[in-house]
Tab-separated table of C-alpha atoms in Angstrom:
chain	number	residue	atom	x	y	z
A	1	ILE	CA	-8.091	-36.710	21.320
A	2	ILE	CA	-7.598	-36.179	17.155
A	3	PRO	CA	-8.498	-39.777	15.883
A	4	SER	CA	-5.105	-40.816	13.687
A	5	THR	CA	-4.548	-43.252	11.490
A	6	VAL	CA	-2.415	-45.902	13.386
A	7	PHE	CA	1.130	-46.725	11.721
A	8	THR	CA	3.679	-49.856	11.779
A	9	LEU	CA	7.089	-49.564	11.269
A	10	PRO	CA	9.108	-49.387	9.067
A	11	TYR	CA	7.629	-45.936	7.726
A	12	SER	CA	8.398	-42.799	5.829
A	13	ASN	CA	6.899	-39.889	4.325
A	14	ASP	CA	8.345	-37.414	1.659
A	15	PHE	CA	5.338	-35.374	1.338
A	16	GLU	CA	5.549	-36.065	-2.639
A	17	ASN	CA	1.806	-36.823	-2.062
A	18	PHE	CA	0.490	-33.530	0.374
A	19	PRO	CA	-1.458	-30.833	-1.851
A	20	PHE	CA	0.119	-27.717	-2.389
A	21	CYS	CA	-0.272	-24.863	-0.074
A	22	ALA	CA	-0.463	-20.846	-0.856
A	23	THR	CA	2.586	-19.391	0.196
A	24	THR	CA	2.152	-15.873	0.833
A	25	SER	CA	3.237	-14.007	3.775
A	26	ASN	CA	0.013	-13.707	5.822
A	27	CYS	CA	1.264	-15.559	8.516
A	28	GLY	CA	-1.431	-16.828	10.337
A	29	GLY	CA	-3.720	-16.428	7.816
A	30	THR	CA	-3.336	-19.566	5.199
A	31	ILE	CA	-4.522	-22.594	6.050
A	32	CYS	CA	-2.522	-25.572	5.106
A	33	SER	CA	-4.213	-29.196	4.901
A	34	LEU	CA	-2.070	-31.854	4.937
A	35	ASN	CA	-2.982	-35.438	4.792
A	36	GLY	CA	-1.745	-39.001	5.771
A	37	GLY	CA	-2.336	-38.240	9.081
A	38	TRP	CA	-0.120	-35.503	9.845
A	39	ILE	CA	-2.407	-32.558	10.675
A	40	ASN	CA	-1.146	-28.331	11.121
A	41	LEU	CA	-2.669	-27.192	14.492
A	42	THR	CA	-5.255	-24.391	14.863
A	43	ASN	CA	-3.965	-21.399	13.996
A	44	GLY	CA	-4.165	-18.687	17.081
A	45	VAL	CA	-5.366	-21.529	19.354
A	46	ASP	CA	-2.774	-24.035	19.563
A	47	ASP	CA	0.046	-22.549	17.257
A	48	ASP	CA	0.459	-19.470	15.587
A	49	PHE	CA	1.022	-20.108	12.093
A	50	ASP	CA	0.629	-23.124	9.430
A	51	MET	CA	3.028	-25.551	7.681
A	52	ARG	CA	3.945	-24.947	4.119
A	53	VAL	CA	4.112	-27.490	1.547
A	54	ASN	CA	5.809	-26.134	-1.568
A	55	ALA	CA	8.671	-27.316	-3.899
A	56	GLY	CA	11.499	-25.237	-5.205
A	57	GLY	CA	12.434	-21.620	-4.164
A	58	THR	CA	10.261	-19.916	-1.344
A	59	PRO	CA	8.872	-16.936	-2.585
A	60	SER	CA	11.676	-15.283	-0.493
A	61	THR	CA	15.622	-14.341	-1.782
A	62	GLY	CA	18.253	-15.677	0.570
A	63	THR	CA	16.241	-18.449	2.855
A	64	GLY	CA	14.352	-21.820	2.708
A	65	PRO	CA	15.842	-24.657	0.583
A	66	THR	CA	15.632	-24.724	-3.730
A	67	PHE	CA	14.666	-28.243	-4.262
A	68	ASP	CA	13.812	-31.244	-1.838
A	69	GLN	CA	15.614	-33.626	0.322
A	70	ASN	CA	13.909	-36.334	-1.539
A	71	PRO	CA	13.727	-37.067	-4.173
A	72	GLY	CA	16.897	-33.565	-4.348
A	73	THR	CA	14.306	-31.913	-7.310
A	74	THR	CA	12.735	-28.292	-7.907
A	75	THR	CA	9.807	-30.307	-7.999
A	76	GLY	CA	9.955	-32.575	-5.276
A	77	LYS	CA	7.682	-31.412	-2.336
A	78	TYR	CA	8.822	-30.279	2.054
A	79	ILE	CA	6.985	-28.574	4.278
A	80	TYR	CA	8.462	-25.871	6.060
A	81	SER	CA	7.710	-22.128	7.828
A	82	GLU	CA	6.874	-18.759	5.622
A	83	ALA	CA	8.155	-15.845	7.998
A	84	SER	CA	7.647	-12.967	5.971
A	85	GLY	CA	5.420	-10.624	6.898
A	86	THR	CA	4.067	-10.726	9.556
A	87	CYS	CA	5.703	-14.055	11.163
A	88	SER	CA	8.696	-13.372	12.744
A	89	SER	CA	9.126	-15.172	16.164
A	90	VAL	CA	6.697	-17.383	16.215
A	91	GLU	CA	5.867	-20.728	16.214
A	92	SER	CA	4.268	-23.105	14.334
A	93	ALA	CA	3.177	-27.128	15.552
A	94	ILE	CA	2.646	-30.285	13.276
A	95	LEU	CA	1.496	-33.741	14.494
A	96	THR	CA	2.278	-36.379	12.918
A	97	PRO	CA	0.184	-39.872	12.578
A	98	CYS	CA	0.148	-42.349	15.067
A	99	PHE	CA	2.761	-45.001	15.924
A	100	ASP	CA	2.513	-48.104	16.917
A	101	LEU	CA	6.100	-49.501	18.918
A	102	THR	CA	4.494	-52.233	20.173
A	103	ASN	CA	6.961	-54.702	18.600
A	104	THR	CA	9.301	-52.697	18.471
A	105	ILE	CA	13.427	-52.742	20.552
A	106	THR	CA	15.025	-49.832	19.084
A	107	PRO	CA	12.822	-47.318	17.374
A	108	GLU	CA	13.870	-44.876	15.616
A	109	LEU	CA	13.563	-41.060	13.624
A	110	SER	CA	14.779	-39.832	11.084
A	111	PHE	CA	14.428	-36.091	9.445
A	112	TRP	CA	16.147	-33.880	7.213
A	113	TYR	CA	15.862	-30.488	7.690
A	114	HIS	CA	16.961	-27.430	5.701
A	115	SER	CA	17.909	-24.105	7.899
A	116	PHE	CA	19.292	-21.474	6.550
A	117	GLY	CA	18.962	-17.455	6.094
A	118	THR	CA	20.579	-14.612	8.274
A	119	SER	CA	17.990	-15.158	11.797
A	120	THR	CA	17.001	-18.012	11.825
A	121	GLY	CA	14.961	-19.967	14.277
A	122	ASN	CA	14.711	-24.095	16.226
A	123	ILE	CA	13.176	-26.877	15.628
A	124	ARG	CA	12.332	-28.864	18.162
A	125	LEU	CA	10.614	-32.223	18.794
A	126	ASP	CA	8.084	-33.802	21.695
A	127	ILE	CA	6.121	-36.800	22.026
A	128	PHE	CA	3.013	-38.544	23.348
A	129	ALA	CA	3.324	-41.445	25.271
A	130	ASN	CA	1.159	-43.047	27.751
A	131	GLY	CA	-1.057	-39.942	28.277
A	132	ARG	CA	1.016	-37.580	28.413
A	133	TRP	CA	3.262	-34.938	26.243
A	134	ASN	CA	7.702	-35.578	26.901
A	135	THR	CA	8.683	-32.000	25.766
A	136	ASN	CA	12.467	-31.371	23.618
A	137	ILE	CA	13.547	-34.717	23.438
A	138	MET	CA	15.987	-34.046	21.075
A	139	THR	CA	18.754	-30.679	20.895
A	140	PRO	CA	17.031	-27.801	18.632
A	141	THR	CA	18.083	-27.021	15.812
A	142	PHE	CA	20.795	-23.630	15.570
A	143	GLY	CA	22.687	-21.970	12.967
A	144	SER	CA	21.714	-21.392	9.256
A	145	ASN	CA	23.111	-23.918	6.160
A	146	ASN	CA	22.144	-23.747	3.014
A	147	SER	CA	22.258	-28.042	2.514
A	148	TRP	CA	19.910	-30.379	4.337
A	149	GLN	CA	20.680	-31.911	7.305
A	150	GLN	CA	19.696	-34.651	9.339
A	151	ARG	CA	18.829	-35.453	12.322
A	152	ILE	CA	18.602	-39.060	14.420
A	153	VAL	CA	16.197	-39.251	16.977
A	154	ASN	CA	16.456	-42.622	19.591
A	155	LEU	CA	13.093	-43.483	20.428
A	156	SER	CA	14.190	-46.623	22.031
A	157	ALA	CA	12.418	-45.204	25.897
A	158	TYR	CA	9.323	-45.189	24.161
A	159	ALA	CA	9.719	-48.989	22.816
A	160	GLY	CA	6.160	-50.574	23.638
A	161	GLN	CA	3.687	-48.287	22.611
A	162	ARG	CA	2.014	-46.214	20.579
A	163	VAL	CA	3.211	-42.507	20.233
A	164	THR	CA	2.800	-39.482	18.345
A	165	LEU	CA	5.193	-37.211	17.686
A	166	ARG	CA	5.064	-32.919	17.896
A	167	PHE	CA	7.350	-30.998	15.362
A	168	ARG	CA	7.495	-27.387	16.608
A	169	VAL	CA	9.263	-24.955	14.154
A	170	THR	CA	10.137	-21.457	15.431
A	171	THR	CA	10.706	-18.256	12.876
A	172	GLY	CA	13.352	-15.914	14.178
A	173	PRO	CA	13.220	-12.661	14.520
A	174	SER	CA	13.193	-12.001	10.549
A	175	TRP	CA	11.945	-12.534	7.421
A	176	SER	CA	14.870	-14.390	6.640
A	177	SER	CA	14.242	-17.253	8.563
A	178	ASP	CA	12.554	-20.074	6.673
A	179	ILE	CA	12.892	-23.341	7.709
A	180	ALA	CA	11.776	-26.640	5.723
A	181	ILE	CA	11.539	-30.765	6.767
A	182	ASP	CA	11.599	-33.384	4.277
A	183	ASN	CA	12.007	-37.324	4.301
A	184	VAL	CA	10.926	-38.591	7.321
A	185	SER	CA	11.091	-42.428	8.360
A	186	LEU	CA	11.277	-44.266	11.512
A	187	VAL	CA	12.788	-47.786	11.873
A	188	ASP	CA	12.865	-50.584	14.330
A	189	ARG	CA	16.869	-50.415	14.563
A	190	ALA	CA	17.503	-53.792	15.685
A	191	VAL	CA	15.374	-55.102	12.887
A	192	SER	CA	17.333	-53.738	10.785
A	193	VAL	CA	20.758	-54.576	12.238
A	194	SER	CA	19.320	-58.653	12.565
A	195	GLU	CA	18.214	-57.746	8.798
A	196	VAL	CA	22.334	-57.227	8.234
A	197	ILE	CA	23.568	-59.881	9.805
A	198	SER	CA	21.040	-62.380	7.976
A	199	ASN	CA	22.356	-60.962	5.085
A	200	GLU	CA	25.609	-60.947	5.968
A	201	ARG	CA	25.831	-64.750	6.439
A	202	PHE	CA	23.986	-66.006	3.319
């Protein structure tokens, strides 16, 4: 059990308040400490390497983003997998804070990802709920695209519970597989729809 701050919905994090981490190609040799309840799991024990906090382009040409998704600038921050060196075909796991879905009806996760390179890997998503991990709760991301893509995941099955999410990023078979994540948010879609209807009436 990892102590965590508990957040209620709505929640959003674009990593702008995270400290930068080294982007050297030493794979698990770099430890990247996050904040706000986000945790990189232990290299060599729980996973192989830490996701890095960066802005602008990644060190390798032809892979990774050149700017973040939100606010969409070269100085905006994102987290990404540095695949250079010995960091090919390995996994990084990162935990979100704990989210209280007790009073939600239709909770929904949204995040943006950038997966560009000749040998990109994938992102998988797990959720810890009711005392156990439920793995692969969304279709993994696959393929290369040199633009930010949004993924929306319905979490209605976990309404009424406290949950933690786990992003698992696997690099491809070569250095050209940097994958980035930015602008993570959780909302109760039922509340959002109610607010829209209410506003339209008045």
